[in-house]
Amino acid sequence: GGAYITKLEKSMAEFLQTHSVAACQSGTSALHLSLVETGVKPGDVVLVPPLTFIAAVNPVKYQFATPVFIDCDDSFCMDPVKLRSFCEQECEFDGIALTYKGRTVKALVVVHVFGNMADMESIMETAERYNIRVIEDATEALGTKYVEGKYAGKYAGTIGDFGCFSFNGNKIITTGGGGAITARESKTVDHIRFLSTQAKTDPHYYIHDEVG
């Protein structure tokens, strides 16, 4: 905690052109908190890509959910055609929930590998059609953005329901470790910040000094 954490959060939010950002312990914890906030429970299914660092998949198991791998395309990111085919041909949809082998497909984790933006237009179209929450693993893609199309001007991590970033030593910017997370609604980010700081309710804990 401290004033410089708050300064980092505000600077990130300004750069990403989003309402708020919460700092957290790591990119892995950002992904984990996204799954918690999404309501992923034991037995649920989370769709993930096979070409990624394992940290994008491990948090699914932390929730005792089941990762199902959707292949990647030439961008090294999740293939939107195979995603759509999986939802249409291997799952059942009752108009509310998508199920795979009797288990709810609750979310998908799309990883922008090596800074390459996944085809978010197609992925979001499928996710919205089947009520799947989208978590963007933008840990390697801080600063990547669309310059044309539906999401022109939108940065990686600000298109889906959640965006996760990392400041590990091998990332775009680094603090030696740590991560950050944003979401569509500021109240969601506030709740994630609450969870990431040990769920403390003491109001004095939230008092920060201004950075000179």
PDB file of C-alpha atoms in Angstrom:
ATOM      1  CA  GLY A   1       0.000   0.000   0.000  1.00  0.00           C
ATOM      2  CA  GLY A   2       0.918   3.643  -0.089  1.00  0.00           C
ATOM      3  CA  ALA A   3       0.691   6.775  -2.162  1.00  0.00           C
ATOM      4  CA  TYR A   4       2.809   5.454  -5.021  1.00  0.00           C
ATOM      5  CA  ILE A   5       0.494   2.490  -5.488  1.00  0.00           C
ATOM      6  CA  THR A   6      -2.396   4.918  -5.864  1.00  0.00           C
ATOM      7  CA  LYS A   7      -0.336   7.016  -8.287  1.00  0.00           C
ATOM      8  CA  LEU A   8       0.405   3.920 -10.380  1.00  0.00           C
ATOM      9  CA  GLU A   9      -3.280   2.983 -10.489  1.00  0.00           C
ATOM     10  CA  LYS A  10      -4.304   6.472 -11.588  1.00  0.00           C
ATOM     11  CA  SER A  11      -1.555   6.669 -14.208  1.00  0.00           C
ATOM     12  CA  MET A  12      -2.527   3.284 -15.625  1.00  0.00           C
ATOM     13  CA  ALA A  13      -6.198   4.248 -15.796  1.00  0.00           C
ATOM     14  CA  GLU A  14      -5.335   7.499 -17.577  1.00  0.00           C
ATOM     15  CA  PHE A  15      -3.077   5.751 -20.086  1.00  0.00           C
ATOM     16  CA  LEU A  16      -5.593   2.975 -20.812  1.00  0.00           C
ATOM     17  CA  GLN A  17      -8.446   5.506 -20.989  1.00  0.00           C
ATOM     18  CA  THR A  18     -10.483   3.533 -18.498  1.00  0.00           C
ATOM     19  CA  HIS A  19     -12.248   4.615 -15.301  1.00  0.00           C
ATOM     20  CA  SER A  20     -10.105   2.793 -12.745  1.00  0.00           C
ATOM     21  CA  VAL A  21      -7.336   0.268 -12.215  1.00  0.00           C
ATOM     22  CA  ALA A  22      -6.449  -1.788  -9.145  1.00  0.00           C
ATOM     23  CA  ALA A  23      -2.870  -2.816  -8.449  1.00  0.00           C
ATOM     24  CA  CYS A  24      -2.353  -6.365  -7.214  1.00  0.00           C
ATOM     25  CA  GLN A  25       0.366  -8.824  -6.285  1.00  0.00           C
ATOM     26  CA  SER A  26       1.032 -10.200  -9.785  1.00  0.00           C
ATOM     27  CA  GLY A  27      -0.441 -10.821 -13.208  1.00  0.00           C
ATOM     28  CA  THR A  28      -1.391 -14.283 -11.980  1.00  0.00           C
ATOM     29  CA  SER A  29      -3.323 -12.816  -9.059  1.00  0.00           C
ATOM     30  CA  ALA A  30      -5.059 -10.414 -11.463  1.00  0.00           C
ATOM     31  CA  LEU A  31      -6.255 -13.387 -13.494  1.00  0.00           C
ATOM     32  CA  HIS A  32      -7.289 -15.241 -10.341  1.00  0.00           C
ATOM     33  CA  LEU A  33      -9.237 -12.251  -9.012  1.00  0.00           C
ATOM     34  CA  SER A  34     -10.982 -11.909 -12.375  1.00  0.00           C
ATOM     35  CA  LEU A  35     -12.186 -15.488 -12.154  1.00  0.00           C
ATOM     36  CA  VAL A  36     -13.344 -14.972  -8.573  1.00  0.00           C
ATOM     37  CA  GLU A  37     -15.244 -11.827  -9.552  1.00  0.00           C
ATOM     38  CA  THR A  38     -16.752 -13.618 -12.539  1.00  0.00           C
ATOM     39  CA  GLY A  39     -18.181 -16.221 -10.185  1.00  0.00           C
ATOM     40  CA  VAL A  40     -16.269 -19.214 -11.547  1.00  0.00           C
ATOM     41  CA  LYS A  41     -17.001 -22.137  -9.243  1.00  0.00           C
ATOM     42  CA  PRO A  42     -15.899 -25.768  -8.923  1.00  0.00           C
ATOM     43  CA  GLY A  43     -17.070 -27.742 -11.930  1.00  0.00           C
ATOM     44  CA  ASP A  44     -17.409 -24.736 -14.247  1.00  0.00           C
ATOM     45  CA  VAL A  45     -15.579 -24.627 -17.577  1.00  0.00           C
ATOM     46  CA  VAL A  46     -13.189 -21.852 -18.583  1.00  0.00           C
ATOM     47  CA  LEU A  47     -11.929 -21.692 -22.167  1.00  0.00           C
ATOM     48  CA  VAL A  48      -8.196 -20.999 -22.509  1.00  0.00           C
ATOM     49  CA  PRO A  49      -5.565 -21.011 -25.284  1.00  0.00           C
ATOM     50  CA  PRO A  50      -2.851 -23.711 -25.392  1.00  0.00           C
ATOM     51  CA  LEU A  51      -0.071 -21.313 -26.453  1.00  0.00           C
ATOM     52  CA  THR A  52       0.593 -19.286 -23.314  1.00  0.00           C
ATOM     53  CA  PHE A  53       2.544 -19.219 -20.083  1.00  0.00           C
ATOM     54  CA  ILE A  54       0.909 -21.589 -17.595  1.00  0.00           C
ATOM     55  CA  ALA A  55      -0.047 -18.655 -15.336  1.00  0.00           C
ATOM     56  CA  ALA A  56      -2.989 -17.984 -17.645  1.00  0.00           C
ATOM     57  CA  VAL A  57      -4.354 -21.469 -16.887  1.00  0.00           C
ATOM     58  CA  ASN A  58      -3.358 -22.142 -13.275  1.00  0.00           C
ATOM     59  CA  PRO A  59      -5.951 -19.761 -11.743  1.00  0.00           C
ATOM     60  CA  VAL A  60      -8.712 -21.815 -13.371  1.00  0.00           C
ATOM     61  CA  LYS A  61      -7.581 -24.760 -11.250  1.00  0.00           C
ATOM     62  CA  TYR A  62      -7.334 -22.509  -8.177  1.00  0.00           C
ATOM     63  CA  GLN A  63     -11.122 -22.189  -8.532  1.00  0.00           C
ATOM     64  CA  PHE A  64     -11.448 -25.967  -8.997  1.00  0.00           C
ATOM     65  CA  ALA A  65     -12.840 -25.303 -12.459  1.00  0.00           C
ATOM     66  CA  THR A  66     -11.913 -27.106 -15.674  1.00  0.00           C
ATOM     67  CA  PRO A  67      -9.793 -25.473 -18.397  1.00  0.00           C
ATOM     68  CA  VAL A  68     -10.774 -26.431 -21.939  1.00  0.00           C
ATOM     69  CA  PHE A  69      -8.210 -25.536 -24.580  1.00  0.00           C
ATOM     70  CA  ILE A  70      -9.222 -23.727 -27.772  1.00  0.00           C
ATOM     71  CA  ASP A  71      -6.517 -23.792 -30.431  1.00  0.00           C
ATOM     72  CA  CYS A  72      -4.661 -20.692 -31.662  1.00  0.00           C
ATOM     73  CA  ASP A  73      -4.422 -19.192 -35.142  1.00  0.00           C
ATOM     74  CA  ASP A  74      -1.490 -17.595 -36.987  1.00  0.00           C
ATOM     75  CA  SER A  75      -1.485 -14.660 -34.556  1.00  0.00           C
ATOM     76  CA  PHE A  76      -0.565 -17.152 -31.782  1.00  0.00           C
ATOM     77  CA  CYS A  77      -3.775 -16.062 -30.018  1.00  0.00           C
ATOM     78  CA  MET A  78      -7.072 -17.906 -29.539  1.00  0.00           C
ATOM     79  CA  ASP A  79      -8.618 -18.804 -32.901  1.00  0.00           C
ATOM     80  CA  PRO A  80     -12.074 -17.144 -33.104  1.00  0.00           C
ATOM     81  CA  VAL A  81     -13.219 -19.584 -35.794  1.00  0.00           C
ATOM     82  CA  LYS A  82     -12.439 -22.601 -33.610  1.00  0.00           C
ATOM     83  CA  LEU A  83     -13.992 -20.844 -30.616  1.00  0.00           C
ATOM     84  CA  ARG A  84     -17.232 -20.340 -32.530  1.00  0.00           C
ATOM     85  CA  SER A  85     -17.151 -23.911 -33.832  1.00  0.00           C
ATOM     86  CA  PHE A  86     -16.655 -25.294 -30.312  1.00  0.00           C
ATOM     87  CA  CYS A  87     -19.631 -23.307 -28.982  1.00  0.00           C
ATOM     88  CA  GLU A  88     -21.878 -24.276 -31.876  1.00  0.00           C
ATOM     89  CA  GLN A  89     -20.945 -27.916 -32.358  1.00  0.00           C
ATOM     90  CA  GLU A  90     -19.699 -29.240 -29.022  1.00  0.00           C
ATOM     91  CA  CYS A  91     -21.841 -27.309 -26.548  1.00  0.00           C
ATOM     92  CA  GLU A  92     -25.501 -26.732 -25.797  1.00  0.00           C
ATOM     93  CA  PHE A  93     -27.082 -23.301 -25.339  1.00  0.00           C
ATOM     94  CA  ASP A  94     -30.471 -22.762 -23.719  1.00  0.00           C
ATOM     95  CA  GLY A  95     -30.571 -19.046 -24.365  1.00  0.00           C
ATOM     96  CA  ILE A  96     -29.027 -18.239 -20.988  1.00  0.00           C
ATOM     97  CA  ALA A  97     -26.070 -20.520 -20.332  1.00  0.00           C
ATOM     98  CA  LEU A  98     -23.679 -22.440 -22.545  1.00  0.00           C
ATOM     99  CA  THR A  99     -22.859 -25.929 -21.289  1.00  0.00           C
ATOM    100  CA  TYR A 100     -20.140 -28.398 -22.263  1.00  0.00           C
ATOM    101  CA  LYS A 101     -20.696 -31.991 -21.173  1.00  0.00           C
ATOM    102  CA  GLY A 102     -23.248 -30.748 -18.650  1.00  0.00           C
ATOM    103  CA  ARG A 103     -20.973 -28.072 -17.130  1.00  0.00           C
ATOM    104  CA  THR A 104     -21.429 -24.332 -17.487  1.00  0.00           C
ATOM    105  CA  VAL A 105     -18.965 -22.500 -19.697  1.00  0.00           C
ATOM    106  CA  LYS A 106     -18.540 -19.509 -17.418  1.00  0.00           C
ATOM    107  CA  ALA A 107     -15.639 -17.559 -18.937  1.00  0.00           C
ATOM    108  CA  LEU A 108     -12.820 -17.498 -21.436  1.00  0.00           C
ATOM    109  CA  VAL A 109      -9.277 -16.208 -21.058  1.00  0.00           C
ATOM    110  CA  VAL A 110      -7.888 -14.645 -24.221  1.00  0.00           C
ATOM    111  CA  VAL A 111      -4.120 -14.063 -24.141  1.00  0.00           C
ATOM    112  CA  HIS A 112      -2.544 -11.359 -26.285  1.00  0.00           C
ATOM    113  CA  VAL A 113       0.704 -13.273 -26.851  1.00  0.00           C
ATOM    114  CA  PHE A 114       3.930 -11.302 -27.393  1.00  0.00           C
ATOM    115  CA  GLY A 115       1.856  -8.116 -27.594  1.00  0.00           C
ATOM    116  CA  ASN A 116      -0.199  -9.415 -30.537  1.00  0.00           C
ATOM    117  CA  MET A 117      -3.833  -8.397 -30.151  1.00  0.00           C
ATOM    118  CA  ALA A 118      -6.218 -11.316 -30.557  1.00  0.00           C
ATOM    119  CA  ASP A 119      -9.171 -10.928 -32.941  1.00  0.00           C
ATOM    120  CA  MET A 120     -11.313  -9.338 -30.253  1.00  0.00           C
ATOM    121  CA  GLU A 121     -14.135  -8.350 -32.606  1.00  0.00           C
ATOM    122  CA  SER A 122     -14.863 -11.977 -33.456  1.00  0.00           C
ATOM    123  CA  ILE A 123     -14.145 -13.296 -29.978  1.00  0.00           C
ATOM    124  CA  MET A 124     -16.419 -10.724 -28.323  1.00  0.00           C
ATOM    125  CA  GLU A 125     -19.200 -11.449 -30.808  1.00  0.00           C
ATOM    126  CA  THR A 126     -19.146 -15.143 -29.867  1.00  0.00           C
ATOM    127  CA  ALA A 127     -18.809 -14.434 -26.144  1.00  0.00           C
ATOM    128  CA  GLU A 128     -21.752 -12.022 -26.145  1.00  0.00           C
ATOM    129  CA  ARG A 129     -23.886 -14.441 -28.127  1.00  0.00           C
ATOM    130  CA  TYR A 130     -23.319 -17.251 -25.613  1.00  0.00           C
ATOM    131  CA  ASN A 131     -23.093 -15.197 -22.384  1.00  0.00           C
ATOM    132  CA  ILE A 132     -19.444 -16.010 -21.739  1.00  0.00           C
ATOM    133  CA  ARG A 133     -17.437 -13.547 -19.627  1.00  0.00           C
ATOM    134  CA  VAL A 134     -14.190 -12.449 -21.264  1.00  0.00           C
ATOM    135  CA  ILE A 135     -10.950 -12.034 -19.320  1.00  0.00           C
ATOM    136  CA  GLU A 136      -8.134 -10.446 -21.298  1.00  0.00           C
ATOM    137  CA  ASP A 137      -4.654 -11.558 -20.344  1.00  0.00           C
ATOM    138  CA  ALA A 138      -2.843  -8.421 -21.507  1.00  0.00           C
ATOM    139  CA  THR A 139       0.199  -9.116 -19.335  1.00  0.00           C
ATOM    140  CA  GLU A 140       2.411  -8.983 -22.443  1.00  0.00           C
ATOM    141  CA  ALA A 141       0.415  -6.325 -24.280  1.00  0.00           C
ATOM    142  CA  LEU A 142       0.385  -3.090 -22.302  1.00  0.00           C
ATOM    143  CA  GLY A 143       0.142  -0.352 -24.929  1.00  0.00           C
ATOM    144  CA  THR A 144      -1.174  -2.517 -27.770  1.00  0.00           C
ATOM    145  CA  LYS A 145      -4.340  -1.048 -29.268  1.00  0.00           C
ATOM    146  CA  TYR A 146      -6.616  -1.228 -32.262  1.00  0.00           C
ATOM    147  CA  VAL A 147      -6.133   1.525 -34.838  1.00  0.00           C
ATOM    148  CA  GLU A 148      -9.175   0.656 -36.961  1.00  0.00           C
ATOM    149  CA  GLY A 149     -12.439  -1.270 -36.848  1.00  0.00           C
ATOM    150  CA  LYS A 150     -15.073  -1.541 -34.140  1.00  0.00           C
ATOM    151  CA  TYR A 151     -12.574  -1.147 -31.310  1.00  0.00           C
ATOM    152  CA  ALA A 152     -10.409   1.574 -32.851  1.00  0.00           C
ATOM    153  CA  GLY A 153      -8.510   3.362 -30.079  1.00  0.00           C
ATOM    154  CA  LYS A 154      -9.203   0.639 -27.519  1.00  0.00           C
ATOM    155  CA  TYR A 155      -6.233  -0.836 -25.687  1.00  0.00           C
ATOM    156  CA  ALA A 156      -5.616  -4.497 -24.944  1.00  0.00           C
ATOM    157  CA  GLY A 157      -7.258  -5.233 -21.613  1.00  0.00           C
ATOM    158  CA  THR A 158     -10.087  -2.701 -22.023  1.00  0.00           C
ATOM    159  CA  ILE A 159     -12.385  -4.591 -24.391  1.00  0.00           C
ATOM    160  CA  GLY A 160     -13.488  -7.661 -22.424  1.00  0.00           C
ATOM    161  CA  ASP A 161     -15.076  -7.810 -18.987  1.00  0.00           C
ATOM    162  CA  PHE A 162     -11.653  -7.794 -17.287  1.00  0.00           C
ATOM    163  CA  GLY A 163      -8.143  -6.810 -18.295  1.00  0.00           C
ATOM    164  CA  CYS A 164      -5.062  -8.170 -16.519  1.00  0.00           C
ATOM    165  CA  PHE A 165      -1.539  -6.739 -16.615  1.00  0.00           C
ATOM    166  CA  SER A 166       1.845  -7.755 -15.240  1.00  0.00           C
ATOM    167  CA  PHE A 167       4.892  -5.783 -14.110  1.00  0.00           C
ATOM    168  CA  ASN A 168       7.164  -8.811 -13.851  1.00  0.00           C
ATOM    169  CA  GLY A 169      10.781  -8.388 -14.926  1.00  0.00           C
ATOM    170  CA  ASN A 170      10.134  -9.571 -18.501  1.00  0.00           C
ATOM    171  CA  LYS A 171       7.125  -7.345 -19.226  1.00  0.00           C
ATOM    172  CA  ILE A 172       6.614  -4.059 -21.104  1.00  0.00           C
ATOM    173  CA  ILE A 173       7.168  -1.993 -17.951  1.00  0.00           C
ATOM    174  CA  THR A 174       8.328  -3.505 -14.697  1.00  0.00           C
ATOM    175  CA  THR A 175       8.369  -2.916 -10.977  1.00  0.00           C
ATOM    176  CA  GLY A 176      10.240  -6.164 -10.516  1.00  0.00           C
ATOM    177  CA  GLY A 177       6.914  -7.842  -9.871  1.00  0.00           C
ATOM    178  CA  GLY A 178       3.285  -6.999  -9.332  1.00  0.00           C
ATOM    179  CA  GLY A 179       0.259  -6.648 -11.563  1.00  0.00           C
ATOM    180  CA  ALA A 180      -2.888  -4.661 -12.221  1.00  0.00           C
ATOM    181  CA  ILE A 181      -6.478  -5.219 -13.240  1.00  0.00           C
ATOM    182  CA  THR A 182      -9.301  -3.235 -14.763  1.00  0.00           C
ATOM    183  CA  ALA A 183     -12.933  -4.065 -15.444  1.00  0.00           C
ATOM    184  CA  ARG A 184     -15.940  -2.609 -17.200  1.00  0.00           C
ATOM    185  CA  GLU A 185     -17.393  -1.053 -14.042  1.00  0.00           C
ATOM    186  CA  SER A 186     -15.541   0.964 -11.419  1.00  0.00           C
ATOM    187  CA  LYS A 187     -17.440  -0.746  -8.590  1.00  0.00           C
ATOM    188  CA  THR A 188     -16.097  -4.078  -9.813  1.00  0.00           C
ATOM    189  CA  VAL A 189     -12.536  -2.724  -9.689  1.00  0.00           C
ATOM    190  CA  ASP A 190     -13.220  -1.400  -6.178  1.00  0.00           C
ATOM    191  CA  HIS A 191     -14.343  -4.844  -5.033  1.00  0.00           C
ATOM    192  CA  ILE A 192     -11.299  -6.471  -6.611  1.00  0.00           C
ATOM    193  CA  ARG A 193      -9.077  -3.963  -4.781  1.00  0.00           C
ATOM    194  CA  PHE A 194     -10.876  -4.914  -1.560  1.00  0.00           C
ATOM    195  CA  LEU A 195     -10.218  -8.611  -2.156  1.00  0.00           C
ATOM    196  CA  SER A 196      -6.584  -8.043  -3.136  1.00  0.00           C
ATOM    197  CA  THR A 197      -5.835  -6.149   0.085  1.00  0.00           C
ATOM    198  CA  GLN A 198      -6.899  -8.978   2.402  1.00  0.00           C
ATOM    199  CA  ALA A 199     -10.558  -7.840   2.444  1.00  0.00           C
ATOM    200  CA  LYS A 200      -9.805  -5.317   5.186  1.00  0.00           C
ATOM    201  CA  THR A 201     -12.729  -3.173   6.308  1.00  0.00           C
ATOM    202  CA  ASP A 202     -10.846  -0.728   8.541  1.00  0.00           C
ATOM    203  CA  PRO A 203     -11.425   2.707   6.928  1.00  0.00           C
ATOM    204  CA  HIS A 204      -7.997   3.894   8.052  1.00  0.00           C
ATOM    205  CA  TYR A 205      -6.442   1.353   5.724  1.00  0.00           C
ATOM    206  CA  TYR A 206      -7.723   3.299   2.708  1.00  0.00           C
ATOM    207  CA  ILE A 207      -6.224   6.663   3.671  1.00  0.00           C
ATOM    208  CA  HIS A 208      -3.425   7.560   1.256  1.00  0.00           C
ATOM    209  CA  ASP A 209      -1.108  10.571   1.315  1.00  0.00           C
ATOM    210  CA  GLU A 210      -0.744  12.609  -1.836  1.00  0.00           C
ATOM    211  CA  VAL A 211       2.483  12.117  -3.751  1.00  0.00           C
ATOM    212  CA  GLY A 212       4.465  15.354  -3.945  1.00  0.00           C
TER     213      GLY A 212
END
